[in-house]
Coordinates of C-alpha atoms and ligand atoms in Angstrom, one line a residue:
M1 CA 76.3 99.5 170.1
T2 CA 79.5 99.2 172.1
V3 CA 82.0 96.6 171.1
T4 CA 84.7 95.2 173.4
P5 CA 87.7 94.7 171.2
I6 CA 89.7 91.6 171.4
D7 CA 93.3 92.4 172.2
L8 CA 96.0 90.2 170.9
D9 CA 99.7 90.2 170.2
A10 CA 99.3 89.6 166.5
I11 CA 96.5 89.2 163.9
V12 CA 96.9 87.1 160.8
I13 CA 94.4 87.5 158.0
G14 CA 93.7 84.4 155.9
A15 CA 93.9 80.7 156.6
G16 CA 95.6 79.3 153.5
F17 CA 99.2 78.0 153.3
A18 CA 100.5 81.3 154.6
G19 CA 98.1 82.0 157.4
L20 CA 98.4 78.5 158.9
Y21 CA 102.2 78.5 159.0
Q22 CA 102.3 82.1 160.3
L23 CA 99.9 81.2 163.1
H24 CA 102.1 78.2 164.0
R25 CA 105.3 80.2 164.0
L26 CA 104.0 83.1 166.1
R27 CA 102.0 81.0 168.5
D28 CA 104.2 78.0 168.9
D29 CA 107.7 79.5 168.5
L30 CA 107.2 83.0 169.8
D31 CA 104.5 82.2 172.3
L32 CA 102.3 85.1 171.1
D33 CA 98.6 85.4 171.5
V34 CA 97.5 85.2 167.9
K35 CA 94.3 84.8 166.0
V36 CA 93.7 84.1 162.3
L37 CA 90.7 85.9 160.8
E38 CA 89.4 83.9 157.8
M39 CA 86.5 84.9 155.5
G40 CA 85.7 81.3 154.5
D41 CA 84.3 78.6 156.8
G42 CA 87.3 76.4 156.4
V43 CA 91.0 76.4 155.8
G44 CA 92.4 76.4 152.3
G45 CA 92.7 80.0 151.2
T46 CA 92.8 80.1 147.4
W47 CA 91.8 76.4 147.4
Y48 CA 88.9 77.0 149.6
W49 CA 87.3 79.1 146.9
N50 CA 88.7 77.6 143.7
R51 CA 86.6 74.4 143.4
Y52 CA 85.8 74.7 139.7
P53 CA 85.8 71.5 137.6
G54 CA 89.4 70.4 136.9
A55 CA 90.8 72.7 139.6
R56 CA 94.3 71.4 140.3
C57 CA 97.7 72.8 141.1
D58 CA 100.2 73.1 138.4
S59 CA 103.1 72.4 140.8
E60 CA 104.0 68.8 141.3
S61 CA 102.7 67.4 144.6
H62 CA 106.0 66.5 146.2
G63 CA 107.1 70.1 145.9
Y64 CA 103.7 71.7 146.7
A65 CA 103.9 71.3 150.5
Y66 CA 105.4 72.7 153.6
F67 CA 109.1 71.9 154.2
F68 CA 109.5 73.1 157.7
S69 CA 108.7 69.8 159.3
R70 CA 110.1 66.4 158.3
E71 CA 107.4 64.8 160.4
L72 CA 104.6 66.4 158.5
H73 CA 106.2 65.5 155.2
E74 CA 106.6 61.9 156.1
A75 CA 103.1 61.6 157.5
W76 CA 101.3 62.8 154.3
Q77 CA 101.0 61.1 151.0
W78 CA 99.7 62.8 147.9
S79 CA 97.7 60.5 145.5
E80 CA 98.5 62.1 142.1
R81 CA 101.3 63.8 140.3
Y82 CA 99.5 67.2 140.7
P83 CA 97.3 67.8 143.7
G84 CA 93.6 68.5 143.0
H85 CA 91.8 71.2 144.9
A86 CA 90.0 68.8 147.3
E87 CA 93.2 67.0 148.2
I88 CA 95.0 70.3 148.9
R89 CA 92.2 71.2 151.3
E90 CA 92.6 67.8 152.9
Y91 CA 96.3 68.4 153.2
L92 CA 95.8 71.8 154.8
N93 CA 93.2 70.4 157.2
F94 CA 95.7 67.6 158.1
V95 CA 98.4 70.2 158.9
A96 CA 95.9 72.4 160.8
D97 CA 94.8 69.4 162.9
R98 CA 98.2 68.0 163.5
L99 CA 99.4 71.4 164.8
D100 CA 96.1 72.1 166.6
L101 CA 95.7 75.4 164.7
K102 CA 91.9 75.6 164.3
K103 CA 91.2 76.7 167.8
D104 CA 93.0 79.9 167.0
I105 CA 91.3 80.6 163.7
R106 CA 88.1 82.6 163.5
F107 CA 86.2 81.5 160.5
G108 CA 83.5 83.4 158.7
R109 CA 85.2 86.7 159.5
K110 CA 85.3 89.2 156.6
V111 CA 87.7 92.0 157.4
T112 CA 86.2 95.4 156.5
G113 CA 89.0 97.7 157.8
C114 CA 92.5 97.8 159.3
R115 CA 93.4 101.1 161.0
W116 CA 96.6 102.0 162.8
D117 CA 95.6 103.8 166.0
G118 CA 99.1 105.0 166.9
S119 CA 100.3 101.9 168.6
R120 CA 98.4 99.0 167.1
W121 CA 96.2 97.8 164.3
V122 CA 92.5 97.9 164.8
V123 CA 90.8 95.3 162.6
T124 CA 87.1 95.4 162.1
I125 CA 84.9 92.6 160.9
D126 CA 81.7 92.6 158.9
G127 CA 79.1 92.2 161.7
G128 CA 80.9 94.4 164.3
E129 CA 83.7 92.4 166.0
V130 CA 86.9 94.3 166.6
Y131 CA 90.4 92.8 167.0
R132 CA 93.5 94.8 168.0
A133 CA 97.2 93.9 168.0
P134 CA 100.5 95.6 167.5
W135 CA 101.4 93.2 164.6
L136 CA 99.2 92.6 161.6
I137 CA 100.2 90.0 158.9
T138 CA 98.2 89.6 155.8
A139 CA 98.2 86.1 154.4
V140 CA 95.5 86.7 151.8
G141 CA 97.1 85.2 148.8
C142 CA 97.8 86.7 145.4
L143 CA 94.8 85.2 143.5
S144 CA 91.9 85.5 145.8
S145 CA 90.0 88.6 144.5
A146 CA 87.8 87.4 141.6
N147 CA 87.7 89.5 138.5
V148 CA 84.2 89.5 136.9
P149 CA 84.4 91.8 133.9
E150 CA 81.8 94.5 133.7
I151 CA 79.9 93.3 130.7
P152 CA 76.6 95.2 130.1
G153 CA 73.5 93.2 130.8
L154 CA 74.9 90.6 133.2
D155 CA 72.1 91.5 135.7
S156 CA 69.5 90.6 133.1
F157 CA 70.8 87.1 132.5
Q158 CA 68.1 84.6 133.3
G159 CA 70.5 81.6 133.4
Q160 CA 73.2 80.8 136.0
W161 CA 76.5 82.6 136.0
V162 CA 79.6 81.6 138.1
H163 CA 83.1 82.8 138.5
T164 CA 85.7 80.0 138.8
G165 CA 87.3 81.6 141.8
Q166 CA 84.0 81.7 143.8
W167 CA 82.7 78.3 142.7
P168 CA 79.6 77.1 144.6
H169 CA 80.4 74.4 147.1
E170 CA 77.4 72.4 145.9
G171 CA 78.8 72.3 142.4
V172 CA 77.2 73.3 139.1
D173 CA 75.2 70.8 137.1
F174 CA 76.0 71.2 133.4
T175 CA 74.1 68.2 132.3
G176 CA 72.6 68.8 128.9
K177 CA 73.0 72.6 129.2
K178 CA 74.3 75.2 126.8
V179 CA 77.5 76.5 128.6
G180 CA 79.5 79.5 127.6
Q181 CA 83.0 79.8 129.1
I182 CA 84.8 83.2 129.0
G183 CA 88.6 83.0 129.5
T184 CA 91.4 80.7 128.4
G185 CA 94.0 81.3 131.1
S186 CA 95.3 78.4 133.3
T187 CA 91.8 78.1 134.8
G188 CA 89.8 78.1 131.6
I189 CA 92.3 75.6 130.1
Q190 CA 91.7 73.3 133.1
A191 CA 88.0 73.7 133.3
A192 CA 86.9 73.4 129.6
P193 CA 87.7 69.7 129.1
V194 CA 85.8 68.7 132.3
I195 CA 82.8 70.9 131.6
A196 CA 82.6 69.5 128.1
E197 CA 82.2 66.0 129.4
T198 CA 78.7 66.7 130.8
A199 CA 77.5 69.9 129.1
G200 CA 75.1 69.7 126.2
D201 CA 77.2 72.3 124.4
L202 CA 80.3 74.2 125.5
T203 CA 81.3 77.4 123.7
V204 CA 84.7 78.8 124.7
F205 CA 85.0 82.5 124.2
Q206 CA 88.7 83.2 123.6
R207 CA 90.2 86.7 123.6
T208 CA 93.8 85.7 123.7
A209 CA 95.0 82.3 122.5
N210 CA 97.3 80.6 124.9
Y211 CA 100.1 78.0 125.0
S212 CA 99.6 74.9 127.0
V213 CA 101.6 71.8 127.6
P214 CA 100.1 68.4 128.7
A215 CA 100.3 68.0 132.4
R216 CA 100.5 64.2 132.2
N217 CA 98.7 63.9 135.5
G218 CA 98.2 60.4 136.9
P219 CA 98.1 58.5 140.2
W220 CA 101.3 58.0 142.1
D221 CA 102.4 54.5 142.6
A222 CA 103.4 53.2 146.0
E223 CA 107.1 53.1 144.9
Y224 CA 107.1 56.8 144.0
A225 CA 105.3 57.8 147.2
Q226 CA 107.9 55.8 149.1
W227 CA 110.7 57.6 147.2
V228 CA 109.2 61.0 148.1
R229 CA 109.0 60.1 151.8
E230 CA 112.6 58.9 151.9
H231 CA 114.0 61.9 150.0
Y232 CA 112.7 64.8 152.1
D233 CA 116.2 66.3 152.4
E234 CA 117.0 66.2 148.7
I235 CA 113.5 67.5 147.7
K236 CA 113.8 70.3 150.2
A237 CA 117.3 71.2 149.1
M238 CA 116.1 71.3 145.5
V239 CA 113.1 73.6 146.0
H240 CA 115.4 75.9 148.0
S241 CA 118.0 76.1 145.3
T242 CA 116.0 76.5 142.1
P243 CA 115.0 80.0 141.1
N244 CA 111.4 79.1 140.7
A245 CA 111.3 76.9 143.8
H246 CA 110.0 73.9 141.8
P247 CA 111.5 70.4 142.5
F248 CA 113.3 70.1 139.2
R249 CA 116.4 71.6 137.8
I250 CA 116.5 74.1 134.9
S251 CA 118.8 73.0 132.2
P252 CA 122.0 75.0 131.9
N253 CA 121.7 74.7 128.0
K254 CA 120.7 77.5 125.7
A255 CA 118.2 76.6 123.0
M256 CA 120.4 77.7 120.1
E257 CA 123.4 75.8 121.3
V258 CA 122.0 72.5 120.2
S259 CA 121.2 71.3 116.6
D260 CA 117.6 71.7 115.3
R261 CA 117.2 68.0 115.5
E262 CA 118.4 67.7 119.1
R263 CA 116.2 70.6 120.1
R264 CA 113.2 69.1 118.6
E265 CA 113.9 65.7 120.3
M266 CA 114.4 67.5 123.6
Y267 CA 111.1 69.3 123.3
E268 CA 109.4 66.0 122.3
R269 CA 110.7 64.3 125.4
A270 CA 109.6 67.3 127.6
W271 CA 106.2 67.2 125.9
E272 CA 105.9 63.6 126.8
K273 CA 107.1 64.1 130.3
G274 CA 104.6 67.0 130.6
G275 CA 104.1 69.9 133.0
L276 CA 106.0 73.0 133.9
R277 CA 109.2 71.1 133.3
F278 CA 108.8 71.9 129.7
R279 CA 109.9 75.5 130.5
A280 CA 113.1 74.1 132.1
V281 CA 114.4 72.4 128.9
F282 CA 116.6 75.4 128.1
H283 CA 117.5 78.1 130.6
D284 CA 117.2 81.0 128.2
L285 CA 113.6 80.5 127.0
L286 CA 112.6 83.7 128.9
L287 CA 115.9 85.5 128.0
S288 CA 116.2 85.2 124.3
K289 CA 113.5 85.8 121.8
T290 CA 115.2 83.5 119.2
S291 CA 115.3 80.7 121.8
N292 CA 111.7 81.4 122.9
N293 CA 110.5 81.2 119.3
T294 CA 111.7 77.6 119.0
A295 CA 109.5 76.6 122.0
A296 CA 106.6 78.7 120.8
E297 CA 106.7 77.2 117.3
F298 CA 107.0 73.6 118.8
I299 CA 103.8 74.1 120.8
K300 CA 101.9 75.8 118.0
S301 CA 102.8 72.8 115.7
K302 CA 101.4 70.5 118.4
I303 CA 98.2 72.5 118.5
R304 CA 97.8 72.2 114.7
Q305 CA 98.5 68.5 114.9
I306 CA 95.9 67.8 117.7
V307 CA 93.0 70.0 116.6
K308 CA 91.3 68.6 113.6
N309 CA 89.2 71.6 112.4
P310 CA 91.8 73.8 110.6
E311 CA 90.0 77.1 111.5
T312 CA 89.8 76.2 115.2
A313 CA 93.4 75.1 115.1
R314 CA 94.4 78.4 113.5
M315 CA 92.5 80.4 116.2
L316 CA 94.1 78.4 119.0
S317 CA 97.6 78.7 117.7
D318 CA 97.4 82.3 116.8
I319 CA 99.3 83.3 120.0
D320 CA 100.5 86.9 120.3
H321 CA 103.1 86.7 123.1
P322 CA 106.3 84.7 123.8
Y323 CA 105.9 81.3 125.5
A324 CA 105.8 81.7 129.3
A325 CA 105.7 85.5 129.2
K326 CA 102.2 85.0 130.6
R327 CA 101.8 82.3 133.2
P328 CA 102.1 79.1 131.1
P329 CA 99.2 76.7 131.6
I330 CA 99.4 72.9 131.6
D331 CA 96.4 70.8 130.7
T332 CA 94.7 67.5 130.5
N333 CA 93.2 67.2 127.0
Y334 CA 92.6 71.0 126.5
F335 CA 93.3 71.1 122.7
E336 CA 91.7 67.6 122.2
T337 CA 88.5 69.0 123.7
F338 CA 88.0 71.1 120.5
N339 CA 87.6 67.9 118.5
R340 CA 84.4 67.0 120.4
D341 CA 81.1 67.6 118.6
N342 CA 79.7 69.5 121.5
V343 CA 82.5 72.1 121.8
A344 CA 83.0 75.3 119.8
L345 CA 85.6 78.1 119.9
V346 CA 84.6 81.8 119.3
D347 CA 87.2 84.5 118.8
V348 CA 86.1 87.4 120.9
R349 CA 89.2 89.5 120.0
A350 CA 87.9 89.6 116.4
D351 CA 84.3 90.0 117.5
P352 CA 84.2 91.3 121.1
I353 CA 81.4 90.5 123.5
A354 CA 78.9 93.4 123.3
E355 CA 76.5 92.4 126.0
I356 CA 74.9 89.7 128.0
T357 CA 71.3 89.3 127.2
P358 CA 68.5 87.5 129.3
T359 CA 69.1 84.4 127.2
G360 CA 72.9 84.5 126.4
M361 CA 75.5 86.6 124.8
R362 CA 75.6 89.0 121.9
L363 CA 78.8 89.9 120.1
E364 CA 79.6 93.2 118.4
S365 CA 78.8 91.7 115.0
G366 CA 75.3 90.9 116.3
A367 CA 76.0 87.2 116.5
E368 CA 73.9 85.7 119.3
H369 CA 74.8 82.7 121.5
E370 CA 72.0 81.2 123.5
L371 CA 73.3 80.0 127.0
D372 CA 72.0 78.4 130.1
V373 CA 75.2 78.9 132.1
I374 CA 78.1 81.4 131.8
V375 CA 81.4 80.4 133.4
F376 CA 83.7 83.4 134.0
A377 CA 87.2 82.0 134.0
T378 CA 88.3 85.6 133.9
G379 CA 91.0 85.6 136.5
F380 CA 91.7 87.8 139.5
D381 CA 92.5 91.3 140.6
A382 CA 95.9 89.8 141.3
M383 CA 98.3 90.6 144.1
T384 CA 97.0 94.1 145.0
G385 CA 93.3 93.3 144.9
P386 CA 93.2 91.0 148.0
L387 CA 95.2 93.7 150.0
L388 CA 93.2 96.7 148.9
R389 CA 89.9 95.2 149.8
L390 CA 91.0 95.0 153.5
G391 CA 90.5 98.8 153.8
I392 CA 94.0 99.4 155.2
E393 CA 94.6 102.8 156.8
G394 CA 98.1 103.9 158.0
P395 CA 98.8 106.9 160.1
E396 CA 99.1 109.2 157.1
A397 CA 97.3 107.6 154.2
T398 CA 95.1 104.7 153.1
L399 CA 96.8 101.9 151.2
S400 CA 94.6 102.6 148.2
D401 CA 95.9 106.2 148.1
Y402 CA 99.5 105.2 148.6
W403 CA 99.2 102.7 145.8
R404 CA 97.2 104.9 143.4
Q405 CA 100.1 104.9 140.9
G406 CA 100.8 101.2 141.5
P407 CA 102.0 99.1 144.4
I408 CA 105.1 100.3 146.3
S409 CA 106.5 97.8 148.7
Y410 CA 109.9 96.9 150.2
L411 CA 110.7 93.3 149.3
G412 CA 107.0 92.6 148.9
L413 CA 106.9 92.4 152.7
A414 CA 106.2 95.9 154.0
M415 CA 105.2 99.3 153.0
P416 CA 106.4 102.8 154.1
G417 CA 103.7 104.5 156.1
F418 CA 102.2 101.2 157.4
P419 CA 104.1 100.3 160.6
N420 CA 104.1 96.7 161.8
L421 CA 102.1 95.5 158.8
F422 CA 103.7 92.6 156.9
T423 CA 102.3 91.2 153.7
V424 CA 103.1 87.5 152.9
T425 CA 103.7 87.3 149.1
G426 CA 102.8 90.9 148.6
P427 CA 103.5 92.7 145.2
G428 CA 107.3 92.9 144.7
S429 CA 107.9 89.3 146.0
P430 CA 108.6 86.3 143.8
S431 CA 105.4 84.6 144.9
V432 CA 103.4 83.8 141.7
L433 CA 106.6 83.3 139.6
A434 CA 107.6 80.6 142.0
N435 CA 106.1 77.4 143.5
M436 CA 104.1 79.2 146.1
P437 CA 104.5 77.2 149.3
V438 CA 108.3 77.9 149.2
P439 CA 108.2 81.7 149.1
I440 CA 105.4 81.6 151.6
E441 CA 107.5 79.7 154.1
Q442 CA 110.4 82.0 153.5
H443 CA 108.3 85.1 154.0
V444 CA 106.7 83.7 157.2
D445 CA 110.1 82.8 158.6
W446 CA 111.5 86.2 157.8
I447 CA 108.4 88.0 159.3
T448 CA 108.6 85.8 162.4
D449 CA 112.3 86.6 162.9
A450 CA 111.6 90.3 162.5
I451 CA 108.9 90.3 165.1
A452 CA 111.1 88.2 167.5
H453 CA 113.9 90.7 166.9
A454 CA 111.6 93.6 167.7
R455 CA 110.3 92.0 170.9
A456 CA 113.8 91.1 172.1
K457 CA 115.1 94.6 171.5
R458 CA 111.9 96.3 172.7
I459 CA 111.3 97.8 169.3
A460 CA 107.8 99.1 169.1
T461 CA 107.5 99.7 165.3
I462 CA 109.1 98.4 162.2
E463 CA 108.4 100.3 159.0
A464 CA 109.8 100.1 155.5
E465 CA 111.7 103.2 154.5
E466 CA 110.6 105.1 151.4
D467 CA 114.0 105.0 149.7
A468 CA 114.3 101.3 150.3
A469 CA 110.8 100.7 148.9
Q470 CA 111.4 102.9 145.8
G471 CA 114.7 101.2 145.2
W472 CA 113.0 97.8 145.4
V473 CA 110.2 98.8 143.0
D474 CA 112.9 99.9 140.5
H475 CA 114.8 96.6 141.0
V476 CA 111.6 94.6 140.5
R477 CA 111.1 96.5 137.2
E478 CA 114.7 95.9 136.1
A479 CA 114.4 92.2 136.9
A480 CA 111.3 91.9 134.8
F481 CA 112.9 93.8 131.9
A482 CA 115.9 91.5 131.9
T483 CA 113.5 88.9 130.7
L484 CA 110.8 88.5 128.0
L485 CA 108.0 88.8 130.6
P486 CA 107.2 92.4 129.8
E487 CA 106.4 91.3 126.2
A488 CA 103.0 90.0 127.3
G489 CA 101.8 93.5 128.3
H490 CA 98.2 92.3 128.7
S491 CA 98.9 89.8 131.4
W492 CA 97.7 90.0 135.0
Y493 CA 101.4 90.2 136.1
W494 CA 101.0 93.8 134.8
G495 CA 97.6 94.4 136.3
A496 CA 96.4 94.7 132.7
N497 CA 93.4 92.5 133.1
V498 CA 91.6 94.9 135.4
P499 CA 90.3 98.1 133.8
G500 CA 91.9 101.2 135.4
K501 CA 94.5 99.3 137.4
P502 CA 98.0 100.9 137.2
R503 CA 100.4 99.1 134.8
V504 CA 103.2 97.9 137.1
F505 CA 104.9 94.6 136.8
M506 CA 104.1 93.2 140.2
P507 CA 106.0 89.9 140.9
Y508 CA 109.8 89.8 141.4
A509 CA 111.4 88.0 138.5
G510 CA 114.9 87.8 140.0
G511 CA 114.3 84.3 141.4
M512 CA 113.8 82.9 144.9
V513 CA 117.4 82.2 145.6
R514 CA 118.5 85.8 145.0
Y515 CA 115.4 87.1 146.8
R516 CA 116.1 85.0 149.9
E517 CA 119.7 86.3 150.0
V518 CA 118.4 89.9 149.8
C519 CA 115.9 89.4 152.6
D520 CA 118.5 87.6 154.8
R521 CA 121.1 90.4 154.2
A522 CA 118.5 93.1 155.2
A523 CA 117.9 91.1 158.5
H524 CA 121.5 90.5 159.2
E525 CA 122.3 94.2 158.7
G526 CA 119.9 95.0 161.5
Y527 CA 116.8 95.3 159.3
A528 CA 118.4 97.6 156.7
G529 CA 115.8 99.5 154.8
F530 CA 113.4 99.5 157.8
R531 CA 112.9 102.3 160.4
L532 CA 112.8 100.8 163.9
G533 CA 110.9 102.7 166.5
Q534 CA 111.7 102.2 170.2
A535 CA 108.9 101.5 172.7
G536 CA 107.9 104.2 175.0
P537 CA 108.0 103.8 178.8
A538 CA 104.8 101.8 178.9
G539 CA 106.0 99.7 175.9
V540 CA 103.7 99.1 173.0
L541 CA 103.4 95.4 173.8
D542 CA 101.3 95.6 176.9
Y543 CA 98.1 97.6 177.2
A544 CA 94.7 96.8 178.7
A545 CA 91.6 96.1 176.7
T546 CA 89.3 99.0 176.6
A547 CA 85.9 99.3 175.1
I548 CA 85.6 101.3 171.9
D549 CA 82.6 102.3 169.9
G550 CA 81.7 99.9 167.2
P551 CA 79.5 100.3 164.1
G552 CA 76.0 101.7 164.8
V553 CA 77.1 104.4 167.2
Ligands
NA7_1 P1 94.0 84.6 133.8 O1 95.3 84.0 133.5 O2 93.9 86.1 134.1 O3 93.0 84.4 132.5 C1 91.8 85.1 132.4 C2 91.2 84.8 131.0 O4 90.0 85.5 130.9 C3 92.1 85.3 129.9 O5 92.0 84.4 128.9 C4 91.5 86.6 129.6 O6 91.8 87.1 128.3 C5 90.0 86.3 129.8 N1 89.2 87.5 130.0 C6 89.2 88.3 131.0 N2 88.3 89.3 130.9 C7 87.7 89.0 129.7 C8 86.7 89.7 128.9 N3 86.1 90.8 129.4 N4 86.3 89.2 127.7 C9 86.9 88.1 127.3 N5 87.9 87.4 127.9 C10 88.3 87.9 129.1 O7 93.2 83.9 135.0 P2 93.2 82.4 135.4 O8 92.2 82.2 136.5 O9 93.1 81.5 134.2 O10 94.6 82.1 136.0 C11 95.1 82.9 137.0 C12 96.2 82.2 137.7 O11 95.8 81.2 138.6 C13 97.2 81.5 136.8 O12 98.0 82.3 136.1 C14 97.9 80.6 137.7 O13 98.9 81.3 138.4 C15 96.8 80.2 138.6 P3 93.1 88.0 128.0 O14 94.2 87.1 128.1 O15 93.0 89.1 129.1 O16 92.8 88.6 126.7

């Protein structure tokens, strides 16, 4: 079979927040011929796939949006304090329609390989299509590669099993069923209360107990919506000036600088206010173990107050890491759910899962749990997983070979040995430690400027230098070790949730403000840390489409 490749100026992979904005910038500002290749049948990225019960963003709505356009901001109104998954898809569809983006998105395209042919990227699609372009930008998100643990016997299970990150669009009917949920991260903590409402029985299998703070979600009243519309500049300035890019300030106070009583009252107020703001009550919660202990103990005492069964309360509050050293969840009635008659908690650290049987689950002790549905709220092969599954091959090595000992990237944006490939929110960027749309916009703007620079100066290739990338990897590590984040060694920030994955702290913990400055400096210094290759006489930017052999030859 002969395939005629589709030649473009740039290819973007993924149609979530990042891919949509990248398409807009390259097409509408640089006038490039660009297509987005998207595996799903609609826009949304992470939110296209994560449709599990209770799926909702932990960032507050007014900060979880694009800030590049006042007009878009004023034309959209969120309905609740935190946006639910369906409303986020509505928002992204609204943006895509307003900017007329969908005509340049190819849906249902699963990328199977990306190979540099000497002057451009050749991207192959499951089914045979081939796209080629000198610029390739991955906008595949950090949490899009579902992690289903390899538990023996899963194939034999006669009931239904689902992963929260690949939730069936038609939903799952739990009515009257015996449901087992594995996992108590942010996802499991959101899902369990909603599943429990219709399930016959819900058993939550907990390996690591987790902190959680009430989200205090609720509808926005018209007055608040009006305030948000009228304060675009202030909200934008706020998300651009806080280290975590959320629309609230982190207190300058240290936890041990106030009296015990004051501290307790401040935590109480933050608990009532709810959400990730709890972490912002003191600025040193992730810097001082003593300070962190005060927050940890406060939350544990709340768990013990809420949960009536003392043994269940003990298991839920037996938490082994500092507060917020793993991604801190927020919830709606998570701990309260364990007071329901139809909900049970099982400690699978004390008694690990041995196998899945045709009718349920068996633990190492021999205890059997009969189940109709198993929900894997077991997280993702985060940050590197979505990139590695693209089959990226540079001139000298594949990305999986290059990252065998862990991800190496300069600024989380580009890798040595992979010219003209940019990764939005790649490993080494602040991404998941920040309110995602803000770093996404910053990355996309930076990448767009770099491509504009290259085109203006007839630069054919931009490639991160090895020294710069190694230096950045060291800096990312240092930034993490300046905090308590490394103390949760089993978190996905470390890749520890996927067996065999190298243990490297992946996101940049130095904060968005500092990160933005570093990126801007590199650009202002003529893309310091990048090797810039000049175009040959023909120029890399114009070449005719030629037929190449596709699969099946
Ligand atoms: P997480 O945070 O990775 O949580 C996954 C949960 O699943 C966590 O409780 C794990 O326990 C548990 N898990 C994973 N594998 C197993 C096995 N084999 N047996 C028992 N328990 C297991 O993923 P989420 O989807 O909740 O959240 C991901 C991010 O999405 C979140 O941080 C936000 O940024 C949004 P463990 O802790 O590893 O012992």
